[in-house]
């Protein structure tokens, strides 16, 4: 369902700009401007064949699927976190790859009377619209912690937990960067739990593709903290205890 409407971007109405709207949720027609919808950038959906399961024991609840290069660095990062007595076993995965269909359910289910968001623009401050979420790429992960007394999942309080503080300090060392830092120009809430993988070097297998995927976001809305390019390395099966890359 598409029709002409006044364009909306990042919660602002742009007078005189008319674009084609798309029906995101029941009674929620929104128009994309310059490839962005409510401040979010469009992303292609990863193919199931390009995803593998995250290291065993990482996911909370639903299985976590990511791209192999992400899984490898995630395994390295979890091994490093487990070397810290204050963080050992605490860093977990709340949500990883999400299909566009799943994202629509996540996005739309919280809109309406007596729900978290009044409308699509309000919801987009916290969750990417379907087709505009980094989770569809297979490079993004929502981290959490267990146990988590007094701090629910996907909540800013995660940044104050032992796992959240460790991730903010060390995530970039393993190729992860924080997509939505405090005060970001996209108008998205600070999300200390949401990280995307771009690799620690352009020469690392898969990093060039990841960085191309997020090129627009990284240019217009820089992540913080982000990675500092380091030496390239090979993805070596068996190099991380308890984790091995699938044979292609």
Steps between C-alpha positions, in 0.01 A plus 500: 500500500662828388374857469634854503544654844701772670847352554614420851863449597643453845177633647498823297240599238659651190253756355449478128689172457276226369607137480349156468392350830515140602275328748727390784227391743122536512417872460870589489589642156847653485706636212871437449723796419842460335495129578424554869179426685442680829874559517597138433700376201374220276684166517476185294404177670776239535446160343451209738791322327732783606429461873623262769418449867681712756727321750315254721349646815505859373135546404228580752175340389475492120801370302756758388613494137771725356746496213804269545748785529285656775470168683877456492576839656210456741658175620833676545330778694309264727822310573667828598204604716513169679858575600367787712360368831259793518342415164552126459182338367297821516512625139209351305299553181143630508441531125712450188378453143135592452314454172300793363181312587616450859607864519152608394349303787750646748445852371122499467408303810592789731297771320157603618294611798651399834810364323859621501468722189224731376582457132772388257707816548502449876587131464786576261684681781564158651463239221579506128198467267476179296748516215699768683657301782866404531385167640393386151862509381634228729765741632311644800456365851300618799704402805367435847612355828398214726426524781352850459332605824331837467595546133282360223620417151546776239509765768748784543588364846696228318774756450549513876524124553835322523438338159392830343802689631735227378339508155530878474868473590595196291240443224698697237803277561300219340353695210176616661379861513206664679243591236298750703711699748352760732380810318526343154370711209267223384270575789521141627523446874837415654533123461801367692380148417490530117828439321589435138806314372729672248828320575821643641656534155373540144718202410329257736272260307149641488591845637489678165147373435388597851644848466337543160167399653532767768682762290212749505445461873869522585543815290191693609456361852834376635501223757656566841699315618623369167785285378852619426643315202756245610700224341318255276465139609368180357181326609660186635274203577580374848682817604231576758443226760153352477419660165566397142407657170277297267665349196375666181 
